[in-house]
Short mmCIF file of C-alpha atoms in Angstrom, two decimals:
data_model
loop_
_atom_site.label_atom_id
_atom_site.label_comp_id
_atom_site.label_asym_id
_atom_site.label_seq_id
_atom_site.Cartn_x
_atom_site.Cartn_y
_atom_site.Cartn_z
CA UNK A 1 29.71 -6.43 -5.83
CA UNK A 2 27.67 -5.46 -8.68
CA UNK A 3 27.27 -7.84 -11.59
CA UNK A 4 25.93 -7.14 -15.14
CA UNK A 5 23.73 -9.76 -15.03
CA UNK A 6 22.20 -10.93 -18.75
CA UNK A 7 19.15 -12.79 -19.21
CA UNK A 8 18.87 -16.59 -18.61
CA UNK A 9 18.15 -16.98 -22.36
CA UNK A 10 21.54 -15.31 -23.21
CA UNK A 11 23.25 -18.05 -21.14
CA UNK A 12 21.73 -20.66 -22.82
CA UNK A 13 24.15 -23.24 -24.66
CA UNK A 14 22.13 -26.14 -26.97
CA UNK A 15 21.95 -29.58 -24.97
CA UNK A 16 22.86 -28.15 -21.38
CA UNK A 17 20.51 -29.64 -18.50
CA UNK A 18 19.82 -28.38 -15.28
CA UNK A 19 17.75 -31.59 -14.01
CA UNK A 20 17.95 -35.09 -13.87
CA UNK A 21 14.52 -37.19 -14.11
CA UNK A 22 14.34 -41.08 -14.23
CA UNK A 23 12.85 -41.61 -17.64
CA UNK A 24 10.63 -44.65 -16.65
CA UNK A 25 8.97 -42.14 -14.07
CA UNK A 26 7.54 -39.89 -16.84
CA UNK A 27 4.59 -40.39 -18.70
CA UNK A 28 5.31 -41.75 -22.32
CA UNK A 29 2.50 -40.05 -23.75
CA UNK A 30 0.66 -37.17 -22.40
CA UNK A 31 -3.21 -37.30 -23.20
CA UNK A 32 -4.68 -34.51 -25.15
CA UNK A 33 -8.17 -35.54 -25.62
CA UNK A 34 -10.42 -32.67 -25.07
CA UNK A 35 -8.11 -29.89 -25.98
CA UNK A 36 -8.71 -27.98 -29.23
CA UNK A 37 -6.33 -28.40 -32.08
CA UNK A 38 -5.33 -24.80 -31.90
CA UNK A 39 -4.05 -25.18 -28.24
CA UNK A 40 -1.89 -28.01 -28.93
CA UNK A 41 1.74 -27.13 -29.41
CA UNK A 42 3.64 -28.51 -32.32
CA UNK A 43 6.96 -27.76 -31.55
CA UNK A 44 8.99 -27.96 -28.31
CA UNK A 45 8.77 -24.79 -26.25
CA UNK A 46 11.68 -22.27 -26.39
CA UNK A 47 13.32 -22.60 -22.81
CA UNK A 48 16.61 -21.71 -21.68
CA UNK A 49 19.39 -24.66 -21.58
CA UNK A 50 21.14 -23.93 -18.63
CA UNK A 51 22.76 -25.89 -15.82
CA UNK A 52 21.30 -25.78 -12.34
CA UNK A 53 24.22 -23.85 -10.68
CA UNK A 54 23.81 -21.23 -13.66
CA UNK A 55 19.76 -20.76 -12.48
CA UNK A 56 20.73 -20.57 -8.44
CA UNK A 57 23.30 -17.82 -9.34
CA UNK A 58 21.08 -16.15 -11.66
CA UNK A 59 18.06 -15.96 -9.53
CA UNK A 60 20.36 -15.22 -6.40
CA UNK A 61 21.79 -12.19 -8.23
CA UNK A 62 18.67 -10.70 -9.22
CA UNK A 63 17.31 -11.30 -5.89
CA UNK A 64 20.49 -9.15 -4.51
CA UNK A 65 19.66 -6.18 -6.94
CA UNK A 66 16.25 -6.02 -5.01
CA UNK A 67 16.34 -3.24 -2.71
CA UNK A 68 13.48 -3.97 0.26
CA UNK A 69 12.84 -3.17 3.67
CA UNK A 70 14.80 -6.14 4.73
CA UNK A 71 17.90 -4.75 3.31
CA UNK A 72 17.76 -1.14 4.12
CA UNK A 73 15.61 2.04 4.94
CA UNK A 74 12.81 2.86 2.40
CA UNK A 75 11.24 6.24 3.21
CA UNK A 76 8.51 5.91 0.70
CA UNK A 77 6.15 8.61 1.85
CA UNK A 78 2.38 7.68 1.49
CA UNK A 79 3.10 3.84 0.92
CA UNK A 80 4.86 3.02 4.16
CA UNK A 81 7.23 0.73 3.79
CA UNK A 82 8.05 -0.62 7.45
CA UNK A 83 9.25 -3.74 8.81
CA UNK A 84 7.41 -6.88 8.68
CA UNK A 85 8.07 -8.71 12.00
CA UNK A 86 8.88 -12.05 11.74
CA UNK A 87 6.72 -13.67 14.35
CA UNK A 88 4.01 -12.40 11.74
CA UNK A 89 5.08 -14.64 9.27
CA UNK A 90 5.88 -17.74 11.78
CA UNK A 91 2.22 -17.67 12.42
CA UNK A 92 0.95 -16.99 9.07
CA UNK A 93 3.00 -20.40 8.36
CA UNK A 94 1.34 -22.46 11.07
CA UNK A 95 -0.12 -25.74 9.40
CA UNK A 96 -3.48 -25.10 10.97
CA UNK A 97 -3.88 -21.71 8.91
CA UNK A 98 -1.82 -22.53 6.05
CA UNK A 99 -3.31 -25.70 5.19
CA UNK A 100 -6.94 -25.02 5.79
CA UNK A 101 -9.31 -24.57 2.77
CA UNK A 102 -12.51 -22.26 2.79
CA UNK A 103 -14.52 -25.14 1.56
CA UNK A 104 -14.11 -27.17 4.80
CA UNK A 105 -17.23 -27.44 7.15
CA UNK A 106 -17.44 -24.47 9.36
CA UNK A 107 -16.78 -27.08 12.43
CA UNK A 108 -13.33 -27.55 11.15
CA UNK A 109 -12.34 -24.04 10.39
CA UNK A 110 -13.27 -22.81 14.31
CA UNK A 111 -9.56 -21.21 14.93
CA UNK A 112 -9.60 -19.53 11.74
CA UNK A 113 -13.32 -17.96 12.04
CA UNK A 114 -12.35 -16.96 15.52
CA UNK A 115 -9.42 -15.18 14.10
CA UNK A 116 -11.51 -13.16 11.69
CA UNK A 117 -14.27 -12.48 13.89
CA UNK A 118 -11.96 -10.89 16.53
CA UNK A 119 -9.97 -9.10 14.25
CA UNK A 120 -13.14 -7.55 12.78
CA UNK A 121 -13.83 -6.58 16.68
CA UNK A 122 -10.14 -5.20 16.81
CA UNK A 123 -10.52 -2.88 13.87
CA UNK A 124 -13.70 -1.55 14.85
CA UNK A 125 -12.92 -0.92 18.29
CA UNK A 126 -9.35 1.02 16.97
CA UNK A 127 -11.39 3.22 14.44
CA UNK A 128 -14.37 3.58 16.62
CA UNK A 129 -16.82 2.00 13.79
CA UNK A 130 -19.75 -0.45 14.49
CA UNK A 131 -19.09 -3.27 11.99
CA UNK A 132 -16.24 -4.51 9.60
CA UNK A 133 -15.58 -6.41 6.45
CA UNK A 134 -11.76 -8.12 5.61
CA UNK A 135 -12.79 -9.01 2.21
CA UNK A 136 -11.33 -6.47 0.22
CA UNK A 137 -7.90 -7.29 -1.21
CA UNK A 138 -6.17 -4.03 -1.30
CA UNK A 139 -6.80 -0.34 0.20
CA UNK A 140 -7.86 0.75 -3.25
CA UNK A 141 -10.54 -2.02 -3.48
CA UNK A 142 -11.54 -0.99 0.14
CA UNK A 143 -12.25 2.11 -1.31
CA UNK A 144 -14.49 1.07 -3.99
CA UNK A 145 -16.26 -1.10 -1.36
CA UNK A 146 -16.85 1.40 0.78
CA UNK A 147 -18.66 3.58 -1.99
CA UNK A 148 -20.28 0.52 -3.00
CA UNK A 149 -21.85 0.59 0.62
CA UNK A 150 -22.77 4.33 0.10
CA UNK A 151 -24.27 3.84 -3.05
CA UNK A 152 -26.30 1.04 -1.92
CA UNK A 153 -27.34 2.84 1.11
CA UNK A 154 -28.77 5.93 -1.23
CA UNK A 155 -30.22 3.36 -3.63
CA UNK A 156 -32.18 1.88 -1.05
CA UNK A 157 -33.72 5.57 -0.32
CA UNK A 158 -34.48 6.12 -3.65
CA UNK A 159 -31.61 8.19 -4.97
CA UNK A 160 -28.04 6.60 -5.37
CA UNK A 161 -26.76 10.49 -5.63
CA UNK A 162 -24.41 11.68 -8.38
CA UNK A 163 -21.09 13.54 -6.73
CA UNK A 164 -18.33 12.63 -4.50
CA UNK A 165 -16.44 15.49 -3.07
CA UNK A 166 -12.76 14.76 -2.79
CA UNK A 167 -9.86 17.23 -1.35
CA UNK A 168 -6.84 17.63 -3.63
CA UNK A 169 -4.84 16.34 -0.74
CA UNK A 170 -6.34 13.19 -1.05
CA UNK A 171 -4.67 10.03 -2.38
CA UNK A 172 -4.67 9.60 -6.31
CA UNK A 173 -6.92 6.43 -5.86
CA UNK A 174 -9.94 8.41 -4.30
CA UNK A 175 -10.97 9.74 -7.71
CA UNK A 176 -10.32 6.84 -9.64
CA UNK A 177 -12.56 4.44 -7.25
CA UNK A 178 -15.43 7.17 -7.21
CA UNK A 179 -15.47 7.33 -11.12
CA UNK A 180 -15.60 3.40 -10.85
CA UNK A 181 -18.65 3.42 -8.67
CA UNK A 182 -20.32 5.79 -11.02
CA UNK A 183 -19.80 9.21 -9.24
CA UNK A 184 -18.85 12.57 -10.57
CA UNK A 185 -15.67 13.75 -8.95
CA UNK A 186 -15.46 17.41 -7.69
CA UNK A 187 -12.32 18.31 -6.17
CA UNK A 188 -11.78 20.85 -3.31
CA UNK A 189 -8.73 22.78 -3.24
CA UNK A 190 -7.26 22.84 0.28
CA UNK A 191 -6.16 25.91 2.11
CA UNK A 192 -3.20 27.87 2.80
CA UNK A 193 -2.54 25.90 5.83
CA UNK A 194 -2.90 22.49 3.95
CA UNK A 195 -6.03 21.28 5.14
CA UNK A 196 -9.63 21.54 4.12
CA UNK A 197 -11.53 24.40 5.52
CA UNK A 198 -15.15 23.67 6.37
CA UNK A 199 -16.75 26.95 4.77
CA UNK A 200 -15.30 25.52 1.33
CA UNK A 201 -17.38 21.99 2.07
CA UNK A 202 -20.31 24.10 2.84
CA UNK A 203 -20.28 25.67 -0.16
CA UNK A 204 -20.25 22.61 -2.36
CA UNK A 205 -22.31 20.14 -0.16
CA UNK A 206 -26.09 19.39 -1.32
CA UNK A 207 -28.60 16.79 -1.82
CA UNK A 208 -26.84 15.62 -4.98
CA UNK A 209 -23.70 14.71 -2.90
CA UNK A 210 -23.17 10.95 -1.91
CA UNK A 211 -20.19 11.66 0.31
CA UNK A 212 -17.04 13.25 0.89
CA UNK A 213 -13.80 11.46 0.56
CA UNK A 214 -10.94 12.62 3.24
CA UNK A 215 -7.51 11.44 3.38
CA UNK A 216 -6.70 12.07 7.04
CA UNK A 217 -3.60 12.64 7.73
CA UNK A 218 -3.89 14.21 4.26
CA UNK A 219 -1.04 13.67 1.84
CA UNK A 220 0.91 16.63 2.97
CA UNK A 221 1.04 14.93 6.68
CA UNK A 222 -1.18 17.15 7.78
CA UNK A 223 -4.20 16.27 10.22
CA UNK A 224 -7.62 17.61 8.96
CA UNK A 225 -8.06 19.36 12.18
CA UNK A 226 -11.56 20.79 10.70
CA UNK A 227 -12.81 17.05 10.51
CA UNK A 228 -15.66 17.58 13.04
CA UNK A 229 -17.04 20.64 11.74
CA UNK A 230 -17.26 19.33 8.14
CA UNK A 231 -18.83 15.81 9.32
CA UNK A 232 -21.74 17.98 10.61
CA UNK A 233 -22.09 19.85 7.47
CA UNK A 234 -21.84 16.64 5.23
CA UNK A 235 -24.45 14.53 7.59
CA UNK A 236 -26.99 17.61 7.38
CA UNK A 237 -27.10 17.24 3.94
CA UNK A 238 -27.61 13.52 4.26
CA UNK A 239 -24.25 12.67 2.84
CA UNK A 240 -21.51 10.31 4.20
CA UNK A 241 -18.33 10.79 5.43
CA UNK A 242 -15.38 8.45 3.91
CA UNK A 243 -12.12 8.43 5.22
CA UNK A 244 -9.08 7.15 3.46
CA UNK A 245 -7.52 5.40 6.57
CA UNK A 246 -4.13 4.74 4.82
CA UNK A 247 -2.42 7.03 7.20
CA UNK A 248 -3.95 5.22 10.34
CA UNK A 249 -0.48 4.84 11.67
CA UNK A 250 -0.52 8.21 12.81
CA UNK A 251 -3.55 7.94 14.54
CA UNK A 252 -3.93 4.55 16.26
CA UNK A 253 -4.29 4.53 19.99
CA UNK A 254 -4.45 8.38 19.78
CA UNK A 255 -7.87 9.06 18.28
CA UNK A 256 -10.36 7.22 16.87
CA UNK A 257 -12.13 8.29 13.09
CA UNK A 258 -15.41 7.00 14.06
CA UNK A 259 -15.43 9.57 17.05
CA UNK A 260 -14.67 12.30 14.58
CA UNK A 261 -17.94 11.75 12.77
CA UNK A 262 -16.75 9.50 9.96
CA UNK A 263 -19.19 6.94 8.39
CA UNK A 264 -16.68 4.34 6.44
CA UNK A 265 -13.25 3.87 6.48
CA UNK A 266 -10.60 1.38 5.08
CA UNK A 267 -7.40 0.34 6.49
CA UNK A 268 -4.26 -0.75 4.36
CA UNK A 269 -3.06 -3.56 6.70
CA UNK A 270 0.30 -2.97 5.50
CA UNK A 271 0.40 0.50 6.43
CA UNK A 272 -0.62 0.26 9.81
CA UNK A 273 -0.39 -3.41 11.19
CA UNK A 274 2.99 -4.66 9.59
CA UNK A 275 1.82 -6.92 6.57
CA UNK A 276 4.06 -7.24 3.82
CA UNK A 277 3.11 -4.23 0.87
CA UNK A 278 0.59 -5.52 -1.45
CA UNK A 279 2.58 -4.67 -4.31
CA UNK A 280 4.86 -7.55 -3.42
CA UNK A 281 2.05 -9.90 -3.23
CA UNK A 282 -1.54 -10.18 -1.72
CA UNK A 283 -2.74 -7.20 0.27
CA UNK A 284 -5.70 -6.60 2.26
CA UNK A 285 -7.94 -3.34 2.73
CA UNK A 286 -10.75 -4.04 5.58
CA UNK A 287 -13.54 -1.73 5.58
CA UNK A 288 -15.35 -0.55 8.73
CA UNK A 289 -18.88 1.41 8.72
CA UNK A 290 -21.11 2.73 11.05
CA UNK A 291 -24.51 0.98 11.81
CA UNK A 292 -26.40 2.91 9.21
CA UNK A 293 -24.31 1.10 6.31
CA UNK A 294 -23.45 -2.26 8.05
CA UNK A 295 -26.64 -4.02 6.64
CA UNK A 296 -25.14 -3.55 2.82
CA UNK A 297 -21.69 -5.22 3.91
CA UNK A 298 -20.18 -7.98 1.68
CA UNK A 299 -20.96 -11.68 2.25
CA UNK A 300 -19.74 -14.07 3.56
CA UNK A 301 -20.11 -12.62 7.08
CA UNK A 302 -18.55 -14.79 10.24
CA UNK A 303 -20.91 -14.64 13.07
CA UNK A 304 -20.93 -16.01 16.75
CA UNK A 305 -23.40 -18.19 18.00
CA UNK A 306 -22.74 -18.94 21.72
CA UNK A 307 -19.24 -20.25 21.54
CA UNK A 308 -19.73 -21.14 17.94
CA UNK A 309 -18.16 -19.39 14.79
CA UNK A 310 -20.28 -19.98 11.63
CA UNK A 311 -20.65 -18.42 8.13
CA UNK A 312 -23.51 -16.58 6.88
CA UNK A 313 -23.37 -16.49 3.03
CA UNK A 314 -26.86 -14.56 2.53
CA UNK A 315 -27.84 -11.07 3.58
CA UNK A 316 -31.05 -9.24 1.98
CA UNK A 317 -29.29 -5.88 1.47
CA UNK A 318 -25.62 -7.25 0.66
CA UNK A 319 -23.77 -5.88 -2.04
CA UNK A 320 -22.75 -9.36 -2.39
CA UNK A 321 -19.05 -10.54 -2.47
CA UNK A 322 -15.85 -8.42 -3.51
CA UNK A 323 -13.10 -10.88 -3.15
CA UNK A 324 -13.31 -14.76 -3.24
CA UNK A 325 -13.81 -16.60 -0.17
CA UNK A 326 -12.90 -14.43 2.93
CA UNK A 327 -10.38 -12.08 1.14
CA UNK A 328 -6.58 -12.70 1.42
CA UNK A 329 -6.77 -14.86 4.67
CA UNK A 330 -2.79 -14.95 5.24
CA UNK A 331 -2.82 -11.09 5.39
CA UNK A 332 -5.44 -11.04 8.30
CA UNK A 333 -3.37 -13.80 10.27
CA UNK A 334 -0.30 -11.34 10.19
CA UNK A 335 -2.27 -8.40 11.15
CA UNK A 336 -3.99 -10.01 14.18
CA UNK A 337 -0.73 -11.37 15.39
CA UNK A 338 0.91 -7.79 15.26
CA UNK A 339 -2.26 -6.48 17.00
CA UNK A 340 -2.17 -9.11 20.17
CA UNK A 341 1.34 -8.93 20.08
CA UNK A 342 1.45 -5.35 20.34
CA UNK A 343 -1.65 -4.58 22.77
CA UNK A 344 -3.05 -0.91 23.50
CA UNK A 345 0.12 0.29 24.82
CA UNK A 346 2.21 -0.78 21.81
CA UNK A 347 -0.52 0.50 19.51
CA UNK A 348 -0.31 3.73 21.45
CA UNK A 349 3.63 3.74 21.03
CA UNK A 350 3.41 3.07 17.17
CA UNK A 351 1.45 6.24 16.44
CA UNK A 352 4.07 8.12 18.77
CA UNK A 353 6.97 6.82 17.03
CA UNK A 354 5.82 7.57 13.43
CA UNK A 355 4.79 10.92 14.21
CA UNK A 356 7.83 11.56 16.19
CA UNK A 357 10.54 10.22 13.51
CA UNK A 358 8.67 12.20 10.81
CA UNK A 359 9.31 15.30 13.06
CA UNK A 360 12.65 14.71 13.62
CA UNK A 361 13.63 14.40 9.95
CA UNK A 362 11.69 17.47 9.39
CA UNK A 363 13.27 19.44 11.88
CA UNK A 364 16.89 18.18 10.92
CA UNK A 365 16.70 19.24 7.15
CA UNK A 366 14.57 22.17 7.44
CA UNK A 367 17.84 24.31 6.73
CA UNK A 368 18.77 22.26 3.67
CA UNK A 369 15.48 21.63 1.89
CA UNK A 370 12.41 23.91 1.69
CA UNK A 371 9.16 22.99 3.53
CA UNK A 372 6.18 24.36 1.76
CA UNK A 373 4.19 23.83 4.99
CA UNK A 374 6.26 24.69 7.83
CA UNK A 375 4.30 23.02 10.52
CA UNK A 376 4.15 19.81 12.90
CA UNK A 377 3.55 17.05 10.72
CA UNK A 378 2.14 13.83 11.37
CA UNK A 379 3.45 10.71 9.96
CA UNK A 380 5.19 12.08 6.97
CA UNK A 381 6.70 15.29 5.83
CA UNK A 382 6.99 16.91 2.17
CA UNK A 383 10.15 18.83 1.51
CA UNK A 384 10.52 20.48 -2.07
CA UNK A 385 13.51 20.90 -4.58
CA UNK A 386 13.19 24.71 -4.54
CA UNK A 387 16.64 25.71 -3.31
CA UNK A 388 18.40 23.16 -5.17
CA UNK A 389 16.50 24.11 -8.51
CA UNK A 390 18.61 27.13 -8.21
CA UNK A 391 21.46 25.19 -9.19
CA UNK A 392 19.88 23.39 -11.71
CA UNK A 393 19.22 20.27 -9.57
CA UNK A 394 15.62 18.86 -9.35
CA UNK A 395 13.80 16.43 -6.96
CA UNK A 396 14.42 13.51 -9.49
CA UNK A 397 18.25 14.45 -9.19
CA UNK A 398 18.09 14.20 -5.47
CA UNK A 399 16.32 10.96 -5.64
CA UNK A 400 18.54 9.28 -7.66
CA UNK A 401 21.63 10.25 -5.81
CA UNK A 402 19.84 9.14 -2.53
CA UNK A 403 20.59 5.65 -4.22
CA UNK A 404 24.38 6.10 -4.26
CA UNK A 405 24.27 6.73 -0.47
CA UNK A 406 22.16 3.59 0.11
CA UNK A 407 18.77 4.41 0.43
CA UNK A 408 15.58 3.92 -1.66
CA UNK A 409 14.41 7.27 -3.07
CA UNK A 410 11.43 8.60 -1.20
CA UNK A 411 8.31 9.36 -3.06
CA UNK A 412 8.81 12.33 -5.35
CA UNK A 413 6.54 14.86 -7.31
CA UNK A 414 3.49 13.48 -5.05
CA UNK A 415 1.28 15.25 -3.49
CA UNK A 416 0.46 16.99 -6.99
CA UNK A 417 -0.58 20.34 -4.89
CA UNK A 418 3.27 21.04 -4.12
CA UNK A 419 5.81 21.55 -7.01
CA UNK A 420 8.81 19.32 -6.86
CA UNK A 421 7.68 17.74 -3.79
CA UNK A 422 10.03 14.80 -1.79
CA UNK A 423 7.71 12.97 0.51
CA UNK A 424 9.36 11.28 3.31
CA UNK A 425 7.77 8.60 5.71
CA UNK A 426 10.59 7.37 8.18
CA UNK A 427 7.89 4.90 9.80
CA UNK A 428 7.84 4.14 13.55
CA UNK A 429 10.08 1.04 13.00
CA UNK A 430 13.61 2.80 12.19
CA UNK A 431 15.71 3.86 14.85
CA UNK A 432 17.47 7.07 15.49
CA UNK A 433 20.95 5.74 14.01
CA UNK A 434 19.14 5.20 10.68
CA UNK A 435 17.52 8.21 10.80
CA UNK A 436 20.93 10.02 11.47
CA UNK A 437 22.39 8.09 8.50
CA UNK A 438 19.56 9.29 6.10
CA UNK A 439 19.98 12.91 7.64
CA UNK A 440 23.53 12.86 6.99
CA UNK A 441 23.03 11.32 3.33
CA UNK A 442 20.48 14.40 2.56
CA UNK A 443 22.70 17.10 3.98
CA UNK A 444 25.52 15.58 1.92
CA UNK A 445 23.24 15.95 -1.23
CA UNK A 446 22.11 19.19 -0.43
CA UNK A 447 25.82 20.29 -0.39
CA UNK A 448 26.67 18.61 -3.34
CA UNK A 449 23.88 20.86 -5.35
CA UNK A 450 25.77 24.10 -3.88
CA UNK A 451 29.24 22.79 -5.05
CA UNK A 452 29.07 19.77 -7.56
CA UNK A 453 25.66 19.75 -8.85
CA UNK A 454 26.73 17.57 -11.67
CA UNK A 455 26.98 14.92 -8.97
CA UNK A 456 23.38 14.52 -8.83
CA UNK A 457 22.29 15.51 -12.11
CA UNK A 458 24.29 12.17 -13.46
CA UNK A 459 23.44 10.30 -10.68
CA UNK A 460 23.17 7.10 -9.69
CA UNK A 461 27.02 6.14 -10.14
CA UNK A 462 27.07 3.33 -7.87
CA UNK A 463 24.26 0.89 -9.11
CA UNK A 464 24.21 -2.14 -11.61
CA UNK A 465 22.43 0.24 -13.80
CA UNK A 466 22.85 4.24 -14.39
CA UNK A 467 20.19 6.43 -14.83
CA UNK A 468 17.53 4.95 -16.96
CA UNK A 469 14.94 6.62 -19.37
CA UNK A 470 11.88 5.87 -17.33
CA UNK A 471 9.57 7.44 -19.76
CA UNK A 472 11.06 4.97 -22.56
CA UNK A 473 10.84 2.02 -20.07
CA UNK A 474 7.12 3.05 -19.33
CA UNK A 475 6.03 3.40 -22.79
CA UNK A 476 8.00 0.76 -24.50
CA UNK A 477 7.57 -2.38 -22.53
CA UNK A 478 9.38 -5.61 -23.54
CA UNK A 479 7.97 -8.38 -21.68
CA UNK A 480 8.74 -11.21 -23.65
CA UNK A 481 12.25 -12.27 -24.89
CA UNK A 482 12.75 -13.09 -28.45
CA UNK A 483 16.05 -14.48 -30.04
CA UNK A 484 17.79 -11.72 -32.24
CA UNK A 485 17.98 -14.18 -35.34
#
């Protein structure tokens, strides 16, 4: 049942209360000394006057409007929205983890320090790298941290260099991170196969280039099969190979990027190790490096001396802190739990299922939606609206109509190298039955595009709100409610 839900302020009625406090327990006068006069309120704040049931019903209804991975299939390509096992949540909420404080003496934090130390070891082993920092709060901050390490290395050699090479199939955060780090971005066009050609890298690589940033598998869902040759070219000119590891759920247990010549890698813990997506709360983007870059890693570092774990706050060549304390510790607990629960065989199965599910969708829908790169994909596949466009139906219409069928839309219009793209990532956690339901919906939409295109161009029809003016919503934000009179 879908309700039209007004704002809580609009439900307000003067004198209605939603609390019961014993007046004797309240402070009679709030001390204001020390506050500047302009900070002291002269009037009571404007708050909604509503009863407790109204508040509970209001927020319960709003929560039911949210589409989440707990309520349905969420095939959001490139952002990897997978199920988060509840055992991870149970462990993260254990009082020994939940109630600790980073200012406690390290002898009282041995369990937490051991967890972080071992998680670093696991991530290094999984990726084929030498050292790891867990501090970055998200994948994009991990990118920035990795680039800071590269800059610090080159700076120590006397020249920070000027440029970073980035393929047109990389994640959009890569150019932004490079620019923030002071580098000029040089784009490399991908080949007709949708991957990077070694000769194109060789043509642009020189002693001014600090690094190349490669998303592998790339945003077309394709493996950069020339990565070894590219790494040799970059290394021969003194540069580093940075791998955007956001798509590691296609490789875990199958191949290690460190063995391919990669020098820096960031993980998105939510994309590979089932922590909640950072957009819904704290994220985590650990960075793994080869030995050359290890001396520059952020502090503090957890170290093991004998059987005791301790913390080193200073290191001569460190780039310093990139996040307070040790990063978002709760996310680290969840990822650690997942790795320990899955084990090597489980992690290997993870990537096999991610690739199998994506290719199952690709094969099932190839007669209904155009495939710009018709080859075996990794963990995600990219369709377009090329055939539907002939009936006046666009990618956005397909995405909106999927909502009527009960599915969250996939990523649309990304990657930018594909016109009208529909990027689908089923993830390894979805069943065949769920994928078959999604396939049936997509086939039905493809048929509607031929016989009743207005069903798509006017969608969604079954949601609380119909099609919104998304441009207006972005450009005319209304974040504060004000009374109309």
